[in-house]
């Protein structure tokens, strides 16, 4: 009897996401799952794709995003599906869209990275945000964190001080509600002006509800420069005292004085991994991007403005050129541009490579989807890891690179039956050409779909094919189900 599938992929070279060596086979999909893998020459598919020997891998999981709002405002998710991403982890760096009973005007930085006018901060509870995402799905799946900075803005009057016991209690109730609604953890951005006033104990106390559900604590650490080791220790302490895994977000060391210190930080992370659950992610560029500040600009070798509310015409230009054009100091130019965002060059390429190559490092884009002239990581992260760092520089084999963006990430975030190609797993799949895959986005031309991505499938539905979004929006809100 002839086997039938909804979707049949023939002649695939399968890189299954576990890190195992590639093998050849056909893949039969029924509904949202992979039904069969093997020689399916005699089978038929309602829709058939011939991979022609190209790579079939699990859809990439973006371990670190700020896609909370774009999933609703531009749900086709083109920057993500065009580079093979099928699941995004949102709500990072302390910044989540929900819960927000009412947003103060102007929007408190860095929450303005999600929306600088505030109209999208319209979800009084985490459950109401998840309900909207479920009613109006995006093209990609998501897993959601609730942000500590959002919780502070939602509950506190004066953000420049530690939360009072009453405010901590209120935040803890909101964390409990978020977790019950489906949040997979809490994120902090202790680095940022509005959260920096929070002592370690405040974070520990608001994270308490995570213990019972084994939720995650994800952090943009207080310091990624001179005090990076102290900040790692603070993060580990929070994980230990709450009793949950820690995710070190976009791990890096910044500032020229710290170039080379990734040796030290990775050693320290590895030592502590033996004692408690710790994960980390990284984006593949020696430049970061966040809101514009004079301090950060002063310690960077180059600064590119990504958006400015006051002077939008300067997006995409170098701060030094803007200052020259205005005939003012860089500091004064920053004042005139604010509120604004920027790209900062202040990392060592050797550190970026060492962190990327560390075997526990997951790949996360940290892309900022609402920036006028975004950091190229928004469109280019995954193809750049596979093409530039994997194929061209030989930093790791293809199987390892794929594992860092699929199986490892699904395991760490507890995304069951995702991130692997196996019978019974969800059919989240990216079909690409290993010889040509690479990023097209650059710092000069940051908005460009990647090279070499052929077809992208989410929950059994094709979302990207032949360089175009199909318009399908099969994404789901995923829960954390630790193995
Ligand atoms: Zn961050
Ligand atoms: Cu971030």
Coordinates of C-alpha atoms and ligand atoms in Angstrom, one line a residue:
X1 CA 0.0 0.0 0.0
X2 CA 1.3 3.4 -0.9
X3 CA 2.0 5.8 2.0
X4 CA 0.6 9.3 1.8
X5 CA 1.8 12.4 3.5
X6 CA 0.6 16.0 3.6
X7 CA 4.1 17.2 2.7
X8 CA 7.0 15.0 1.5
X9 CA 10.6 16.2 1.3
X10 CA 12.7 14.0 -1.0
X11 CA 16.5 13.7 -1.3
X12 CA 17.4 15.5 1.8
X13 CA 20.7 15.6 3.6
X14 CA 19.5 15.6 7.1
X15 CA 21.3 17.5 9.9
X16 CA 19.1 16.5 12.8
X17 CA 20.0 19.2 15.3
X18 CA 21.5 16.8 17.9
X19 CA 25.0 17.4 16.6
X20 CA 25.1 14.0 15.0
X21 CA 26.6 13.6 11.5
X22 CA 24.4 14.3 8.5
X23 CA 22.7 11.4 6.7
X24 CA 20.5 11.1 3.6
X25 CA 16.8 10.4 3.6
X26 CA 13.2 11.5 2.7
X27 CA 10.9 13.1 5.3
X28 CA 7.2 12.6 5.4
X29 CA 5.0 15.1 7.3
X30 CA 1.4 14.7 8.4
X31 CA -0.3 17.6 10.0
X32 CA 2.1 19.4 12.3
X33 CA 4.5 16.5 12.9
X34 CA 7.2 14.5 11.2
X35 CA 5.6 11.2 10.5
X36 CA 8.4 9.2 8.8
X37 CA 12.1 9.5 7.9
X38 CA 13.7 7.0 5.5
X39 CA 13.5 5.9 1.9
X40 CA 10.1 7.1 0.9
X41 CA 10.6 6.7 -2.9
X42 CA 7.3 4.8 -3.1
X43 CA 5.3 7.3 -1.1
X44 CA 3.3 10.3 -2.3
X45 CA 2.9 13.7 -0.8
X46 CA 0.0 16.1 -1.2
X47 CA 2.8 18.6 -1.6
X48 CA 6.3 17.4 -2.6
X49 CA 9.6 19.2 -2.3
X50 CA 12.8 17.9 -3.8
X51 CA 15.7 18.9 -1.6
X52 CA 18.2 17.8 -4.3
X53 CA 20.8 16.9 -1.6
X54 CA 20.5 20.2 0.2
X55 CA 20.4 20.4 4.0
X56 CA 17.2 19.8 5.9
X57 CA 17.7 20.9 9.5
X58 CA 15.3 21.7 12.3
X59 CA 14.0 25.3 12.1
X60 CA 16.3 27.6 13.9
X61 CA 15.4 28.8 17.4
X62 CA 16.3 32.4 18.1
X63 CA 17.4 32.1 21.8
X64 CA 17.3 35.9 22.4
X65 CA 14.9 38.3 20.8
X66 CA 12.9 41.5 21.3
X67 CA 10.0 40.3 19.1
X68 CA 7.2 40.8 21.6
X69 CA 5.5 43.4 19.5
X70 CA 6.6 42.6 16.0
X71 CA 4.8 39.3 16.3
X72 CA 1.6 41.4 16.5
X73 CA 2.5 44.4 14.4
X74 CA 4.2 42.5 11.5
X75 CA 3.2 38.9 12.1
X76 CA 4.7 37.6 8.8
X77 CA 8.0 37.9 10.7
X78 CA 10.0 38.3 7.5
X79 CA 13.4 39.2 9.2
X80 CA 13.2 35.8 11.0
X81 CA 11.6 33.4 8.6
X82 CA 13.9 34.6 5.8
X83 CA 16.9 33.4 7.8
X84 CA 15.4 30.1 8.7
X85 CA 14.1 30.9 12.2
X86 CA 10.9 29.1 13.3
X87 CA 10.7 29.9 17.0
X88 CA 11.7 33.1 18.9
X89 CA 12.3 33.5 22.6
X90 CA 10.9 37.0 23.4
X91 CA 10.8 39.2 26.5
X92 CA 14.5 39.5 27.0
X93 CA 16.7 42.0 28.8
X94 CA 14.0 42.9 31.3
X95 CA 11.8 44.2 28.5
X96 CA 8.4 42.6 27.9
X97 CA 5.3 44.0 26.3
X98 CA 3.2 42.6 29.2
X99 CA 1.9 43.0 31.9
X100 CA 1.4 46.8 31.7
X101 CA -1.7 48.3 33.4
X102 CA -0.9 51.7 31.9
X103 CA 2.3 53.0 30.2
X104 CA 3.8 56.2 31.5
X105 CA 4.5 58.9 28.9
X106 CA 7.1 59.2 27.5
X107 CA 7.8 55.4 27.4
X108 CA 10.5 54.6 30.0
X109 CA 13.7 53.6 28.3
X110 CA 14.7 50.8 27.5
X111 CA 11.0 49.8 27.1
X112 CA 11.0 52.2 24.1
X113 CA 13.0 49.6 22.1
X114 CA 9.6 47.8 21.7
X115 CA 7.5 50.8 21.1
X116 CA 8.5 54.5 21.5
X117 CA 5.0 55.9 21.5
X118 CA 3.4 53.4 23.9
X119 CA 0.3 52.2 22.1
X120 CA 1.4 48.6 22.0
X121 CA 1.8 48.5 25.8
X122 CA -1.9 47.7 26.1
X123 CA -1.9 44.3 27.8
X124 CA -2.8 44.6 31.5
X125 CA -2.0 41.0 32.2
X126 CA 0.3 38.4 30.7
X127 CA -2.7 36.2 29.9
X128 CA -4.3 39.0 27.8
X129 CA -1.1 39.2 25.7
X130 CA -0.9 35.5 25.2
X131 CA -4.6 35.5 24.3
X132 CA -4.0 38.1 21.6
X133 CA -0.9 36.2 20.2
X134 CA -3.0 33.0 20.1
X135 CA -6.0 34.7 18.4
X136 CA -3.7 36.4 15.8
X137 CA -0.7 34.1 15.4
X138 CA 2.6 35.0 13.9
X139 CA 4.4 33.0 11.3
X140 CA 6.9 31.8 13.9
X141 CA 6.4 30.0 17.3
X142 CA 7.4 31.9 20.4
X143 CA 8.4 31.2 24.0
X144 CA 7.9 34.2 26.3
X145 CA 9.7 35.7 29.3
X146 CA 8.3 38.3 31.6
X147 CA 10.6 41.3 32.0
X148 CA 11.7 42.7 35.4
X149 CA 11.9 46.3 34.0
X150 CA 8.4 46.0 32.7
X151 CA 7.3 44.8 36.1
X152 CA 9.0 47.7 37.8
X153 CA 7.4 50.3 35.5
X154 CA 4.0 48.6 36.1
X155 CA 4.3 48.6 39.9
X156 CA 6.7 51.3 41.0
X157 CA 6.5 55.1 41.2
X158 CA 10.2 56.0 41.6
X159 CA 12.3 53.7 39.6
X160 CA 15.6 55.1 40.9
X161 CA 15.5 53.1 44.1
X162 CA 15.1 49.5 45.3
X163 CA 11.6 48.2 45.2
X164 CA 9.8 48.3 48.6
X165 CA 8.5 45.1 50.2
X166 CA 5.0 46.0 49.0
X167 CA 6.2 46.6 45.4
X168 CA 8.2 43.3 45.5
X169 CA 5.0 41.5 46.6
X170 CA 3.1 43.1 43.7
X171 CA 5.7 42.1 41.2
X172 CA 5.8 38.6 42.6
X173 CA 2.0 38.3 42.0
X174 CA 2.5 39.5 38.4
X175 CA 5.3 36.9 37.9
X176 CA 3.0 34.2 39.3
X177 CA 0.2 35.2 36.9
X178 CA 2.6 35.3 33.9
X179 CA 4.0 31.9 34.7
X180 CA 0.4 30.5 35.1
X181 CA -0.5 32.1 31.7
X182 CA 2.5 30.4 30.0
X183 CA 5.6 32.5 30.5
X184 CA 8.7 30.3 30.6
X185 CA 10.7 32.6 32.9
X186 CA 11.8 36.0 34.0
X187 CA 14.3 38.2 32.3
X188 CA 16.3 41.1 33.8
X189 CA 18.3 44.0 32.3
X190 CA 20.2 45.1 35.4
X191 CA 22.6 46.9 33.1
X192 CA 19.9 49.5 32.2
X193 CA 19.3 52.8 34.0
X194 CA 15.8 51.9 35.1
X195 CA 16.7 48.5 36.6
X196 CA 20.2 49.2 37.9
X197 CA 18.7 50.4 41.2
X198 CA 17.4 46.9 41.9
X199 CA 19.6 45.0 44.4
X200 CA 20.2 41.3 43.9
X201 CA 17.7 40.5 46.7
X202 CA 14.9 42.3 44.8
X203 CA 15.4 40.0 41.8
X204 CA 15.6 36.9 43.9
X205 CA 12.4 37.8 45.7
X206 CA 10.4 38.6 42.5
X207 CA 11.6 35.4 40.9
X208 CA 10.4 33.1 43.7
X209 CA 7.4 31.8 41.7
X210 CA 9.7 30.3 39.1
X211 CA 10.9 27.6 41.5
X212 CA 7.7 25.6 41.4
X213 CA 7.6 25.4 37.6
X214 CA 11.3 25.2 37.1
X215 CA 11.1 28.4 35.0
X216 CA 14.2 30.2 33.7
X217 CA 16.1 33.2 34.9
X218 CA 17.5 35.1 31.9
X219 CA 19.7 38.1 32.3
X220 CA 21.3 40.9 30.5
X221 CA 23.9 41.3 33.3
X222 CA 24.6 44.4 35.3
X223 CA 28.1 44.6 33.9
X224 CA 29.7 43.1 30.8
X225 CA 32.9 45.1 31.2
X226 CA 35.4 45.5 34.1
X227 CA 33.0 43.8 36.6
X228 CA 31.9 41.0 34.3
X229 CA 33.0 38.2 36.7
X230 CA 31.1 39.9 39.6
X231 CA 28.1 40.0 37.4
X232 CA 28.3 36.4 36.4
X233 CA 28.5 35.5 40.1
X234 CA 25.5 37.7 40.9
X235 CA 23.5 35.9 38.1
X236 CA 24.6 32.5 39.4
X237 CA 23.6 33.5 42.9
X238 CA 20.1 34.4 41.8
X239 CA 19.8 31.1 40.0
X240 CA 21.0 29.2 43.2
X241 CA 18.8 31.1 45.6
X242 CA 15.7 30.8 43.5
X243 CA 16.6 27.2 42.6
X244 CA 16.2 27.6 38.8
X245 CA 18.5 27.5 35.6
X246 CA 20.2 30.7 34.6
X247 CA 20.6 32.0 31.0
X248 CA 23.4 34.5 30.5
X249 CA 22.1 36.6 27.6
X250 CA 24.3 37.7 24.7
X251 CA 27.5 36.8 26.5
X252 CA 30.3 39.2 25.7
X253 CA 33.0 41.3 27.2
X254 CA 33.1 45.0 26.3
X255 CA 35.6 47.7 26.4
X256 CA 39.2 47.6 25.1
X257 CA 40.6 47.0 28.6
X258 CA 38.7 43.8 28.7
X259 CA 39.6 42.4 25.3
X260 CA 40.6 38.8 25.7
X261 CA 38.8 38.2 29.0
X262 CA 36.3 35.7 27.4
X263 CA 38.9 33.1 28.3
X264 CA 38.4 34.0 32.0
X265 CA 34.6 34.3 31.7
X266 CA 34.1 31.0 29.9
X267 CA 36.4 29.2 32.4
X268 CA 34.3 30.7 35.2
X269 CA 31.0 29.7 33.5
X270 CA 32.3 26.2 32.9
X271 CA 33.3 25.8 36.5
X272 CA 29.9 26.9 37.7
X273 CA 28.1 24.7 35.2
X274 CA 29.4 21.8 37.1
X275 CA 27.5 23.0 40.2
X276 CA 24.2 24.4 38.9
X277 CA 22.3 24.7 35.6
X278 CA 23.6 27.5 33.4
X279 CA 23.1 28.3 29.7
X280 CA 24.4 31.1 27.5
X281 CA 23.7 32.7 24.1
X282 CA 25.7 34.9 21.8
X283 CA 25.2 36.9 18.6
X284 CA 27.8 36.7 15.9
X285 CA 29.1 40.3 15.6
X286 CA 31.7 42.4 17.4
X287 CA 29.2 45.3 17.8
X288 CA 26.2 45.5 20.1
X289 CA 23.0 47.6 19.8
X290 CA 20.7 49.2 22.3
X291 CA 19.5 52.7 23.2
X292 CA 21.8 55.6 22.6
X293 CA 23.8 57.0 25.5
X294 CA 26.8 59.3 25.7
X295 CA 28.6 57.0 28.1
X296 CA 28.4 54.0 25.8
X297 CA 29.3 56.1 22.8
X298 CA 32.4 57.4 24.6
X299 CA 33.7 53.9 25.1
X300 CA 33.1 52.6 21.5
X301 CA 35.4 52.8 18.5
X302 CA 32.5 53.5 16.2
X303 CA 28.8 54.4 16.8
X304 CA 26.0 54.1 14.2
X305 CA 22.6 55.7 15.1
X306 CA 19.8 53.2 14.5
X307 CA 16.8 55.5 15.2
X308 CA 16.0 58.8 16.7
X309 CA 12.6 60.0 17.7
X310 CA 13.6 63.7 17.5
X311 CA 15.8 63.6 14.4
X312 CA 14.8 60.5 12.5
X313 CA 16.8 61.6 9.4
X314 CA 20.0 60.6 11.1
X315 CA 19.2 56.9 11.4
X316 CA 21.9 54.8 9.7
X317 CA 24.6 57.6 10.0
X318 CA 27.8 57.5 12.1
X319 CA 27.6 59.5 15.3
X320 CA 31.0 61.1 14.5
X321 CA 29.6 62.3 11.1
X322 CA 26.4 63.6 12.7
X323 CA 28.4 65.6 15.3
X324 CA 30.7 67.0 12.6
X325 CA 27.7 68.0 10.5
X326 CA 26.1 69.7 13.6
X327 CA 29.5 71.2 14.5
X328 CA 29.0 70.0 18.1
X329 CA 30.7 67.5 20.4
X330 CA 29.5 63.8 20.2
X331 CA 28.0 64.3 23.7
X332 CA 25.9 67.3 22.5
X333 CA 24.9 65.3 19.3
X334 CA 23.6 62.5 21.6
X335 CA 21.6 65.0 23.6
X336 CA 20.0 66.3 20.4
X337 CA 19.2 62.8 19.1
X338 CA 17.6 61.4 22.2
X339 CA 15.5 59.3 22.6
X340 CA 17.4 57.2 20.1
X341 CA 19.2 53.9 19.5
X342 CA 22.7 53.0 18.4
X343 CA 25.1 50.3 17.3
X344 CA 28.3 50.3 19.4
X345 CA 31.6 48.7 18.2
X346 CA 33.3 47.8 21.5
X347 CA 34.2 44.1 21.4
X348 CA 37.1 42.0 20.3
X349 CA 36.5 39.7 17.4
X350 CA 38.7 37.0 19.0
X351 CA 36.3 37.1 22.0
X352 CA 33.3 36.8 19.8
X353 CA 34.8 33.7 18.1
X354 CA 35.8 32.1 21.4
X355 CA 32.3 32.5 22.9
X356 CA 30.6 31.3 19.7
X357 CA 32.8 28.2 19.6
X358 CA 32.3 27.3 23.2
X359 CA 30.3 24.1 23.1
X360 CA 27.4 25.3 25.3
X361 CA 26.8 28.6 23.5
X362 CA 23.4 28.9 21.8
X363 CA 22.8 31.4 19.0
X364 CA 20.4 34.4 19.6
X365 CA 20.1 37.4 17.4
X366 CA 19.1 40.1 19.9
X367 CA 17.7 41.8 16.8
X368 CA 15.7 45.0 17.3
X369 CA 12.8 44.8 14.8
X370 CA 11.5 48.4 15.1
X371 CA 14.8 50.3 14.5
X372 CA 14.9 52.4 11.3
X373 CA 18.4 51.3 10.5
X374 CA 18.8 48.1 12.6
X375 CA 21.9 46.2 13.5
X376 CA 22.4 43.6 10.8
X377 CA 22.0 40.8 13.3
X378 CA 18.2 41.2 12.9
X379 CA 18.3 39.7 9.4
X380 CA 21.6 38.0 9.4
X381 CA 22.5 36.2 12.6
X382 CA 21.8 32.5 11.7
X383 CA 23.1 32.5 8.1
X384 CA 26.2 34.3 9.3
X385 CA 27.0 31.7 11.9
X386 CA 26.5 28.9 9.3
X387 CA 28.2 30.8 6.4
X388 CA 30.8 33.2 7.7
X389 CA 31.8 31.5 10.9
X390 CA 31.1 27.9 10.0
X391 CA 32.0 27.5 6.4
X392 CA 34.4 30.3 5.7
X393 CA 36.3 30.5 9.0
X394 CA 35.9 26.9 10.0
X395 CA 35.0 27.7 13.6
X396 CA 32.9 24.6 13.8
X397 CA 31.4 21.9 11.6
X398 CA 27.9 22.4 10.1
X399 CA 26.4 19.8 12.5
X400 CA 27.7 21.8 15.5
X401 CA 26.5 25.1 14.2
X402 CA 23.1 23.7 13.6
X403 CA 23.0 22.1 17.1
X404 CA 23.7 25.5 18.6
X405 CA 20.6 27.0 17.0
X406 CA 18.3 24.1 17.3
X407 CA 18.7 21.0 19.6
X408 CA 20.7 22.7 22.3
X409 CA 18.4 25.6 22.5
X410 CA 15.2 23.5 22.6
X411 CA 16.7 21.4 25.4
X412 CA 17.8 24.5 27.4
X413 CA 14.4 26.2 27.0
X414 CA 12.4 23.1 27.5
X415 CA 10.7 23.2 24.1
X416 CA 9.6 19.6 23.8
X417 CA 9.7 17.9 20.4
X418 CA 11.3 21.0 18.8
X419 CA 14.8 21.6 17.6
X420 CA 15.4 18.0 16.2
X421 CA 14.5 16.1 13.1
X422 CA 13.0 12.8 14.2
X423 CA 9.8 10.9 13.8
X424 CA 7.2 12.4 16.1
X425 CA 8.8 15.8 16.4
X426 CA 7.0 18.9 15.2
X427 CA 7.6 19.7 11.6
X428 CA 9.6 23.0 12.1
X429 CA 12.1 22.7 9.3
X430 CA 14.6 24.8 7.4
X431 CA 15.9 23.7 4.0
X432 CA 19.1 25.4 2.9
X433 CA 22.2 25.2 0.7
X434 CA 25.3 24.6 2.8
X435 CA 27.5 26.0 0.0
X436 CA 25.8 29.4 -0.4
X437 CA 24.1 30.1 3.0
X438 CA 25.2 33.5 4.3
X439 CA 23.9 36.8 5.6
X440 CA 23.1 39.5 3.1
X441 CA 22.5 42.2 5.7
X442 CA 25.5 44.5 6.5
X443 CA 26.1 47.5 8.7
X444 CA 25.7 49.7 5.6
X445 CA 22.7 47.9 4.2
X446 CA 21.1 46.1 7.2
X447 CA 17.7 45.1 5.8
X448 CA 18.2 42.2 3.4
X449 CA 17.0 38.6 3.3
X450 CA 19.8 36.0 3.7
X451 CA 21.3 33.9 0.9
X452 CA 20.8 30.2 0.6
X453 CA 17.6 29.7 2.6
X454 CA 15.3 27.6 0.4
X455 CA 12.2 26.7 2.3
X456 CA 11.0 27.2 5.9
X457 CA 8.3 25.2 7.5
X458 CA 6.5 25.9 10.8
X459 CA 4.2 23.3 12.4
X460 CA 4.0 21.5 9.0
X461 CA 3.1 24.7 7.1
X462 CA 5.4 26.4 4.5
X463 CA 6.0 30.0 5.7
X464 CA 9.0 30.9 3.3
X465 CA 9.7 29.6 -0.1
X466 CA 11.6 30.9 -3.2
X467 CA 12.6 34.1 -1.4
X468 CA 9.1 35.0 -0.4
X469 CA 6.8 34.7 2.7
X470 CA 3.9 32.5 1.9
X471 CA 1.6 34.5 4.2
X472 CA 0.9 31.4 6.4
X473 CA 0.9 32.2 10.1
X474 CA 1.0 28.8 11.9
X475 CA 3.0 30.0 15.0
X476 CA 2.1 28.9 18.5
X477 CA 2.9 30.1 22.0
X478 CA 5.1 27.3 23.4
X479 CA 5.3 26.2 27.0
X480 CA 8.4 25.1 28.9
X481 CA 8.4 21.4 29.4
X482 CA 11.8 20.6 30.9
X483 CA 13.0 17.1 30.1
Ligands
LIG1 ZN1 20.3 42.8 26.3
LIG2 CU1 18.4 41.9 24.3

